[in-house]
Amino acid sequence: MSGAQSPAVPALRRAHIDHAALAANLRHVLDTVRPAAVMAVVKADAYGHGAVEVARTAVAAGAEWLGVADVDEALALRDAGIEAPVLAWLHGPDPDFAEAVARDVTLGISTAGQLARAVAAGAPEAPARVHLKVDTGLGRNGLGREEWRTVFEAAAAAEAAGRIRVEGLFSHLSGASPDDDLAQLAAFEEATSLARSLGLDPGLRHLASTAGALSLPATRLDLVRLGIGLYGHSPFDDRTAAELGLVPAMRLESRLISVKHVAAGTGVSYGYTHHVERDSWLGLVPLGYADGIPRHVSNTGSVWVGGRVHPIVGRVAMDQFVVELGEHEARVGDRVVLFGDPSAPEAAPERYPGADDWARAASTITWEIVTRLGRRVERVHS
Ligand SMILES: *Cc1c(COP(=O)(O)O)cnc(C)c1O
């Protein structure tokens, strides 16, 4: 794996992606869900980790499928020479699927209109490969129950004419509660029976993302769509990644670019939302909301500097934020870990904050913390 700099030389802003962790997470989930297969979800640039790099590692570790939101993301994988099956499930209002079909991208179909476009793009020598998506209760993407029959009939007719091949049927869980998810599973079984009664044979049935795959074995079916777990994070509020046997794959690092000693009472950053209580060292970190640092971690988040965790004080700005170091006299150039693997032994005596700690500090979810990192953050793969 290559990066602009060796991992030994900290960059201004760098996300280090640990491919051994990605592979271990993939294998761990695969071992847990077998005989179900795993689709590695690499949409949104693999949640900020780098889609092409993550896809290669996931396939090598045993992912049979790759999943993305839109066709352009799938074609970027094909451009990189990745040949594994790819499913793309989110489309514009009047999609042209010709290139997707030509390059063997499987289409997730959520509307009658999308099905018509897939049929138009397919031909007997190269039928469009589709997975029909049914809404079983999430209230989001997918065929509404009242359209199941007509769309299944149209799909069966198009399949008989050789224009498409219906290889899969899928849906997505709300995670509202185990009972809600099991009700969706029951609705999914109804959709399956209806599809089969109309002549379809969707060999690959999939419903679960990370949360369902790890907590509701009945939802694993033929394939689980693994997103956040691949990146080493827990989808649950009450269980950590370590408890699930997952290793966070991203470590976001920087260096202090300014250090100064200030007197008690000094106001910090825009609006003086923080005043230091006693004479203290302050360090400046060159990441801000332009880099995906949530402004909501102002005065609530913390980072690791030289073995100790210190609070983010004052408002996060576009390009920078301030850390209160107290009596800890740091130096310009000292390494800062914003978040990483809290179990990493090299962080001692304290732990690296986790992306989940950041999510709590920003009142959001771990998915958003890693995915929102900006373009100025260099990704280094190893
Ligand atoms: C993003 C996404 C996933 C992955 O979800 P995680 O919670 O990150 O595992 C699975 N399926 C669909 C349809 C998605 O949009």
Short mmCIF file of C-alpha atoms and ligand atoms in Angstrom, two decimals:
data_model
loop_
_atom_site.label_atom_id
_atom_site.label_comp_id
_atom_site.label_asym_id
_atom_site.label_seq_id
_atom_site.Cartn_x
_atom_site.Cartn_y
_atom_site.Cartn_z
CA MET A 1 0.00 0.00 0.00
CA SER A 2 1.31 3.45 -0.77
CA GLY A 3 1.01 6.86 0.83
CA ALA A 4 2.60 10.19 0.10
CA GLN A 5 4.68 9.87 3.26
CA SER A 6 5.89 6.99 5.32
CA PRO A 7 3.81 6.37 8.46
CA ALA A 8 6.85 7.34 10.55
CA VAL A 9 6.60 10.97 9.42
CA PRO A 10 3.41 12.56 10.71
CA ALA A 11 1.66 14.75 8.16
CA LEU A 12 -0.18 17.97 8.84
CA ARG A 13 -3.42 16.01 8.77
CA ARG A 14 -3.43 12.32 8.18
CA ALA A 15 -5.82 9.41 8.44
CA HIS A 16 -3.89 6.20 8.77
CA ILE A 17 -5.84 3.20 7.45
CA ASP A 18 -4.83 -0.14 8.93
CA HIS A 19 -5.54 -2.85 6.37
CA ALA A 20 -4.68 -5.67 8.73
CA ALA A 21 -7.53 -4.41 10.93
CA LEU A 22 -9.91 -4.23 7.95
CA ALA A 23 -9.05 -7.79 6.94
CA ALA A 24 -9.37 -9.07 10.50
CA ASN A 25 -12.78 -7.41 10.89
CA LEU A 26 -14.00 -8.90 7.62
CA ARG A 27 -12.83 -12.38 8.56
CA HIS A 28 -14.25 -12.10 12.06
CA VAL A 29 -17.71 -11.22 10.76
CA LEU A 30 -17.48 -13.85 8.04
CA ASP A 31 -16.70 -16.49 10.66
CA THR A 32 -19.64 -15.26 12.73
CA VAL A 33 -22.25 -15.25 9.96
CA ARG A 34 -21.25 -18.30 7.92
CA PRO A 35 -22.75 -19.92 5.90
CA ALA A 36 -23.99 -16.45 4.90
CA ALA A 37 -21.60 -14.52 2.66
CA VAL A 38 -20.39 -10.96 3.23
CA MET A 39 -20.84 -7.89 1.04
CA ALA A 40 -18.28 -5.22 1.96
CA VAL A 41 -20.06 -1.87 1.81
CA VAL A 42 -17.61 0.67 0.36
CA LYS A 43 -19.98 3.53 -0.50
CA ALA A 44 -18.96 7.12 0.24
CA ASP A 45 -15.29 6.34 -0.40
CA ALA A 46 -15.50 3.42 1.99
CA TYR A 47 -16.82 5.64 4.79
CA GLY A 48 -13.83 7.93 4.23
CA HIS A 49 -11.25 5.11 4.28
CA GLY A 50 -10.62 4.92 0.49
CA ALA A 51 -12.98 2.82 -1.64
CA VAL A 52 -10.52 1.16 -4.01
CA GLU A 53 -7.99 0.28 -1.32
CA VAL A 54 -10.63 -1.03 1.08
CA ALA A 55 -12.40 -3.00 -1.66
CA ARG A 56 -9.20 -4.81 -2.60
CA THR A 57 -8.47 -5.72 1.00
CA ALA A 58 -12.04 -6.82 1.68
CA VAL A 59 -12.18 -9.07 -1.39
CA ALA A 60 -8.81 -10.60 -0.52
CA ALA A 61 -10.10 -11.28 3.01
CA GLY A 62 -13.18 -13.12 1.75
CA ALA A 63 -15.88 -10.61 0.81
CA GLU A 64 -17.83 -12.13 -2.10
CA TRP A 65 -19.61 -8.88 -2.90
CA LEU A 66 -19.00 -5.15 -2.81
CA GLY A 67 -21.79 -2.68 -2.15
CA VAL A 68 -22.00 1.00 -3.08
CA ALA A 69 -24.76 3.57 -3.23
CA ASP A 70 -24.61 4.76 -6.83
CA VAL A 71 -23.43 3.49 -10.19
CA ASP A 72 -20.59 6.03 -10.44
CA GLU A 73 -19.08 4.57 -7.28
CA ALA A 74 -19.34 1.10 -8.81
CA LEU A 75 -17.72 2.22 -12.07
CA ALA A 76 -14.82 3.76 -10.12
CA LEU A 77 -14.15 0.29 -8.70
CA ARG A 78 -14.28 -1.20 -12.20
CA ASP A 79 -11.92 1.55 -13.45
CA ALA A 80 -9.46 0.42 -10.77
CA GLY A 81 -9.60 -3.12 -12.15
CA ILE A 82 -11.75 -4.60 -9.40
CA GLU A 83 -13.80 -7.44 -10.88
CA ALA A 84 -15.75 -8.70 -7.86
CA PRO A 85 -19.55 -8.50 -8.03
CA VAL A 86 -20.72 -4.97 -7.15
CA LEU A 87 -24.25 -3.92 -6.22
CA ALA A 88 -25.33 -0.24 -6.61
CA TRP A 89 -28.70 0.64 -5.10
CA LEU A 90 -29.35 4.38 -5.27
CA HIS A 91 -30.23 6.02 -8.58
CA GLY A 92 -31.32 9.33 -10.03
CA PRO A 93 -34.83 9.97 -11.34
CA ASP A 94 -34.22 8.74 -14.92
CA PRO A 95 -31.12 6.57 -14.83
CA ASP A 96 -29.27 5.30 -17.88
CA PHE A 97 -27.93 1.90 -16.89
CA ALA A 98 -26.19 1.08 -20.20
CA GLU A 99 -22.66 1.48 -18.89
CA ALA A 100 -23.47 -0.25 -15.62
CA VAL A 101 -24.79 -3.27 -17.52
CA ALA A 102 -21.87 -3.25 -19.96
CA ARG A 103 -19.43 -3.28 -17.05
CA ASP A 104 -21.25 -5.91 -15.05
CA VAL A 105 -22.53 -3.74 -12.22
CA THR A 106 -25.51 -5.32 -10.49
CA LEU A 107 -28.43 -2.93 -10.00
CA GLY A 108 -30.50 -2.60 -6.86
CA ILE A 109 -33.99 -1.78 -8.14
CA SER A 110 -36.36 0.17 -5.91
CA THR A 111 -38.98 1.56 -8.30
CA ALA A 112 -40.98 0.47 -11.34
CA GLY A 113 -39.21 3.22 -13.28
CA GLN A 114 -35.79 1.86 -12.37
CA LEU A 115 -36.89 -1.60 -13.46
CA ALA A 116 -37.98 -0.20 -16.83
CA ARG A 117 -34.58 1.46 -17.25
CA ALA A 118 -32.80 -1.79 -16.38
CA VAL A 119 -34.94 -3.66 -18.89
CA ALA A 120 -34.09 -1.02 -21.53
CA ALA A 121 -30.37 -1.43 -20.80
CA GLY A 122 -30.39 -5.23 -20.90
CA ALA A 123 -30.33 -7.56 -23.90
CA PRO A 124 -30.43 -11.35 -24.26
CA GLU A 125 -26.67 -11.48 -24.86
CA ALA A 126 -26.06 -9.23 -21.83
CA PRO A 127 -29.05 -9.15 -19.47
CA ALA A 128 -29.07 -6.54 -16.71
CA ARG A 129 -28.34 -8.22 -13.40
CA VAL A 130 -30.71 -6.93 -10.74
CA HIS A 131 -31.54 -7.33 -7.07
CA LEU A 132 -35.08 -6.15 -6.33
CA LYS A 133 -35.31 -4.01 -3.20
CA VAL A 134 -38.48 -4.14 -1.15
CA ASP A 135 -39.43 -1.76 1.62
CA THR A 136 -40.35 -4.05 4.51
CA GLY A 137 -40.90 -1.24 7.00
CA LEU A 138 -37.96 1.17 6.99
CA GLY A 139 -40.04 3.70 5.12
CA ARG A 140 -37.14 4.68 2.91
CA ASN A 141 -35.86 3.23 -0.35
CA GLY A 142 -37.44 0.10 -1.85
CA LEU A 143 -40.67 -1.02 -3.51
CA GLY A 144 -43.74 -0.25 -1.44
CA ARG A 145 -45.84 -3.26 -0.57
CA GLU A 146 -48.65 -2.23 -2.91
CA GLU A 147 -46.25 -2.39 -5.89
CA TRP A 148 -44.62 -5.71 -5.08
CA ARG A 149 -46.96 -7.76 -7.26
CA THR A 150 -46.97 -5.56 -10.36
CA VAL A 151 -43.21 -4.98 -10.30
CA PHE A 152 -42.46 -8.67 -9.63
CA GLU A 153 -44.72 -9.58 -12.59
CA ALA A 154 -42.96 -7.07 -14.83
CA ALA A 155 -39.58 -8.40 -13.66
CA ALA A 156 -40.62 -12.00 -14.36
CA ALA A 157 -41.78 -11.04 -17.87
CA ALA A 158 -38.53 -9.18 -18.58
CA GLU A 159 -36.55 -12.11 -17.29
CA ALA A 160 -38.49 -14.48 -19.55
CA ALA A 161 -37.65 -12.16 -22.45
CA GLY A 162 -33.97 -12.34 -21.52
CA ARG A 163 -33.59 -8.63 -20.73
CA ILE A 164 -32.78 -8.95 -17.02
CA ARG A 165 -31.78 -11.57 -14.51
CA VAL A 166 -33.27 -11.24 -11.05
CA GLU A 167 -30.42 -12.58 -8.94
CA GLY A 168 -31.41 -11.17 -5.61
CA LEU A 169 -34.06 -9.74 -3.33
CA PHE A 170 -33.17 -7.40 -0.51
CA SER A 171 -34.38 -4.95 2.09
CA HIS A 172 -32.95 -2.87 4.93
CA LEU A 173 -33.73 -2.92 8.65
CA SER A 174 -34.69 0.03 10.84
CA GLY A 175 -32.89 -1.19 13.96
CA ALA A 176 -35.69 0.42 15.97
CA SER A 177 -35.97 -2.70 18.15
CA PRO A 178 -35.45 -6.46 17.74
CA ASP A 179 -39.23 -6.87 17.41
CA ASP A 180 -39.42 -4.25 14.68
CA ASP A 181 -36.57 -5.92 12.83
CA LEU A 182 -38.17 -9.35 13.13
CA ALA A 183 -41.43 -7.90 11.79
CA GLN A 184 -39.44 -6.70 8.79
CA LEU A 185 -37.98 -10.19 8.41
CA ALA A 186 -41.53 -11.59 8.33
CA ALA A 187 -42.52 -9.05 5.67
CA PHE A 188 -39.41 -10.01 3.73
CA GLU A 189 -40.45 -13.66 3.82
CA GLU A 190 -43.83 -12.61 2.39
CA ALA A 191 -42.10 -10.73 -0.41
CA THR A 192 -39.97 -13.80 -1.08
CA SER A 193 -43.01 -16.10 -1.31
CA LEU A 194 -44.80 -13.69 -3.62
CA ALA A 195 -41.73 -13.35 -5.87
CA ARG A 196 -41.37 -17.14 -6.09
CA SER A 197 -45.08 -17.63 -6.78
CA LEU A 198 -44.72 -15.25 -9.73
CA GLY A 199 -41.84 -17.23 -11.20
CA LEU A 200 -38.84 -15.35 -9.84
CA ASP A 201 -35.93 -17.17 -8.22
CA PRO A 202 -33.94 -14.59 -6.29
CA GLY A 203 -31.01 -16.73 -5.20
CA LEU A 204 -29.39 -14.10 -3.02
CA ARG A 205 -31.61 -12.76 -0.26
CA HIS A 206 -30.15 -10.10 2.01
CA LEU A 207 -31.51 -7.94 4.78
CA ALA A 208 -28.95 -7.29 7.50
CA SER A 209 -26.29 -4.61 7.76
CA THR A 210 -23.69 -4.79 10.55
CA ALA A 211 -26.18 -4.48 13.41
CA GLY A 212 -28.53 -7.20 12.20
CA ALA A 213 -25.66 -9.46 11.19
CA LEU A 214 -24.17 -9.34 14.69
CA SER A 215 -27.30 -9.26 16.84
CA LEU A 216 -30.11 -11.03 14.96
CA PRO A 217 -28.88 -14.29 13.38
CA ALA A 218 -32.25 -14.90 11.69
CA THR A 219 -31.66 -11.86 9.48
CA ARG A 220 -28.39 -13.13 8.00
CA LEU A 221 -30.07 -15.08 5.18
CA ASP A 222 -27.69 -15.57 2.22
CA LEU A 223 -25.59 -12.42 2.57
CA VAL A 224 -24.94 -9.64 5.07
CA ARG A 225 -24.04 -6.10 4.03
CA LEU A 226 -21.14 -5.12 6.23
CA GLY A 227 -20.35 -1.43 6.56
CA ILE A 228 -19.43 0.03 9.93
CA GLY A 229 -18.21 -3.32 11.30
CA LEU A 230 -15.69 -3.61 8.47
CA TYR A 231 -14.21 -0.32 9.61
CA GLY A 232 -13.98 -1.67 13.14
CA HIS A 233 -16.78 0.17 14.89
CA SER A 234 -19.71 -1.04 16.92
CA PRO A 235 -23.18 -0.29 15.60
CA PHE A 236 -24.53 -0.55 19.16
CA ASP A 237 -24.62 2.09 21.91
CA ASP A 238 -24.14 -0.49 24.63
CA ARG A 239 -21.33 -2.61 23.18
CA THR A 240 -17.84 -1.44 22.25
CA ALA A 241 -15.89 -2.49 19.18
CA ALA A 242 -13.48 -4.44 21.40
CA GLU A 243 -16.39 -6.35 22.96
CA LEU A 244 -17.49 -7.32 19.45
CA GLY A 245 -13.99 -8.40 18.44
CA LEU A 246 -13.59 -5.49 16.00
CA VAL A 247 -10.55 -3.26 15.55
CA PRO A 248 -10.98 0.40 14.50
CA ALA A 249 -9.11 0.76 11.20
CA MET A 250 -8.68 4.53 11.03
CA ARG A 251 -6.33 6.61 13.15
CA LEU A 252 -6.65 10.34 12.61
CA GLU A 253 -3.39 12.12 13.43
CA SER A 254 -1.80 15.49 13.33
CA ARG A 255 0.88 17.48 15.10
CA LEU A 256 0.84 20.52 17.32
CA ILE A 257 1.74 23.52 15.18
CA SER A 258 1.87 26.06 18.01
CA VAL A 259 2.26 25.79 21.77
CA LYS A 260 1.96 28.64 24.23
CA HIS A 261 1.61 29.26 27.94
CA VAL A 262 -1.31 31.47 28.95
CA ALA A 263 -2.48 33.05 32.22
CA ALA A 264 -5.58 32.01 34.14
CA GLY A 265 -8.65 33.70 32.71
CA THR A 266 -7.47 33.76 29.10
CA GLY A 267 -10.36 33.41 26.63
CA VAL A 268 -9.90 30.83 23.86
CA SER A 269 -11.06 31.04 20.24
CA TYR A 270 -14.12 32.73 18.74
CA GLY A 271 -16.67 34.03 21.17
CA TYR A 272 -14.60 33.04 24.23
CA THR A 273 -16.76 30.02 24.94
CA HIS A 274 -13.90 28.84 27.18
CA HIS A 275 -11.59 30.64 29.61
CA VAL A 276 -8.66 28.73 31.08
CA GLU A 277 -9.12 28.27 34.82
CA ARG A 278 -5.46 28.33 35.80
CA ASP A 279 -2.19 29.12 34.07
CA SER A 280 -1.97 26.54 31.34
CA TRP A 281 -0.33 25.34 28.16
CA LEU A 282 -2.41 25.49 25.00
CA GLY A 283 -1.66 23.53 21.82
CA LEU A 284 -2.93 24.25 18.33
CA VAL A 285 -4.08 21.41 16.04
CA PRO A 286 -4.41 22.17 12.30
CA LEU A 287 -7.76 20.51 11.59
CA GLY A 288 -11.13 22.22 11.56
CA TYR A 289 -14.62 21.79 10.29
CA ALA A 290 -13.33 22.01 6.71
CA ASP A 291 -11.61 18.71 7.48
CA GLY A 292 -14.71 17.15 8.96
CA ILE A 293 -14.06 18.00 12.59
CA PRO A 294 -17.58 18.60 13.91
CA ARG A 295 -17.98 22.11 15.33
CA HIS A 296 -20.09 20.35 17.98
CA VAL A 297 -16.97 18.95 19.67
CA SER A 298 -16.08 22.48 20.78
CA ASN A 299 -15.56 22.16 24.56
CA THR A 300 -16.78 18.54 24.56
CA GLY A 301 -14.23 16.42 22.67
CA SER A 302 -10.68 15.43 23.54
CA VAL A 303 -7.50 14.28 21.83
CA TRP A 304 -4.35 12.36 22.73
CA VAL A 305 -1.05 14.23 22.97
CA GLY A 306 2.10 12.50 24.18
CA GLY A 307 0.37 9.73 26.12
CA ARG A 308 -2.29 11.94 27.72
CA VAL A 309 -5.81 12.84 26.73
CA HIS A 310 -6.57 16.55 26.78
CA PRO A 311 -9.77 18.52 26.15
CA ILE A 312 -10.62 20.49 23.02
CA VAL A 313 -11.35 24.00 24.31
CA GLY A 314 -13.06 26.92 22.65
CA ARG A 315 -14.80 26.79 19.30
CA VAL A 316 -13.53 24.56 16.55
CA ALA A 317 -12.71 26.83 13.59
CA MET A 318 -12.59 26.07 9.89
CA ASP A 319 -8.94 25.00 9.91
CA GLN A 320 -7.85 24.60 13.51
CA PHE A 321 -8.75 23.97 17.12
CA VAL A 322 -7.12 24.41 20.52
CA VAL A 323 -6.27 21.77 23.12
CA GLU A 324 -5.79 22.67 26.78
CA LEU A 325 -2.69 20.87 27.99
CA GLY A 326 -2.70 22.14 31.58
CA GLU A 327 0.74 21.65 33.11
CA HIS A 328 1.81 19.28 30.36
CA GLU A 329 4.43 21.24 28.47
CA ALA A 330 4.21 20.00 24.91
CA ARG A 331 6.33 21.08 21.96
CA VAL A 332 5.60 22.19 18.43
CA GLY A 333 5.64 19.04 16.33
CA ASP A 334 4.34 16.74 19.07
CA ARG A 335 2.12 14.02 17.70
CA VAL A 336 -1.63 14.33 18.21
CA VAL A 337 -4.04 11.44 17.80
CA LEU A 338 -7.57 12.72 17.42
CA PHE A 339 -9.04 9.23 17.40
CA GLY A 340 -7.81 5.71 16.85
CA ASP A 341 -8.04 2.27 18.40
CA PRO A 342 -8.61 2.74 22.15
CA SER A 343 -7.04 -0.68 22.73
CA ALA A 344 -3.77 0.19 20.98
CA PRO A 345 -0.98 -0.49 23.47
CA GLU A 346 1.30 2.27 22.15
CA ALA A 347 -1.12 4.91 23.43
CA ALA A 348 -0.17 4.21 27.08
CA PRO A 349 -0.43 5.42 29.75
CA GLU A 350 -3.80 6.70 28.50
CA ARG A 351 -5.90 5.50 25.56
CA TYR A 352 -6.52 7.01 22.17
CA PRO A 353 -10.02 8.44 22.05
CA GLY A 354 -12.25 6.35 19.79
CA ALA A 355 -14.35 7.62 16.89
CA ASP A 356 -17.25 6.53 19.11
CA ASP A 357 -16.08 8.97 21.81
CA TRP A 358 -16.08 11.67 19.16
CA ALA A 359 -19.57 10.67 18.09
CA ARG A 360 -20.82 11.05 21.66
CA ALA A 361 -19.04 14.40 22.03
CA ALA A 362 -20.68 15.65 18.83
CA SER A 363 -24.11 14.08 19.51
CA THR A 364 -23.86 12.05 16.35
CA ILE A 365 -22.96 8.50 15.25
CA THR A 366 -19.60 6.90 14.52
CA TRP A 367 -20.53 6.49 10.84
CA GLU A 368 -20.65 10.26 10.43
CA ILE A 369 -17.36 10.92 12.25
CA VAL A 370 -15.24 8.78 9.92
CA THR A 371 -17.19 9.42 6.71
CA ARG A 372 -17.17 13.20 6.90
CA LEU A 373 -13.39 13.69 6.87
CA GLY A 374 -12.46 16.23 4.22
CA ARG A 375 -10.19 16.11 1.23
CA ARG A 376 -7.30 17.88 2.93
CA VAL A 377 -6.85 14.88 5.20
CA GLU A 378 -4.22 12.68 3.60
CA ARG A 379 -5.05 8.97 3.67
CA VAL A 380 -2.11 6.69 4.31
CA HIS A 381 -2.63 2.95 3.82
CA SER A 382 -0.61 0.20 5.41
C1 LIG B 1 -24.90 1.81 4.23
C2 LIG B 1 -25.71 0.59 4.05
C3 LIG B 1 -25.32 -0.62 4.66
C4 LIG B 1 -24.19 -0.73 5.66
O1 LIG B 1 -24.68 -0.40 6.95
P1 LIG B 1 -23.73 -0.49 8.26
O2 LIG B 1 -24.63 -0.13 9.36
O3 LIG B 1 -22.66 0.54 8.06
O4 LIG B 1 -23.20 -1.86 8.32
C5 LIG B 1 -26.05 -1.75 4.37
N1 LIG B 1 -27.11 -1.70 3.52
C6 LIG B 1 -27.53 -0.56 2.95
C7 LIG B 1 -28.70 -0.58 2.05
C8 LIG B 1 -26.85 0.63 3.21
O5 LIG B 1 -27.28 1.77 2.64
#
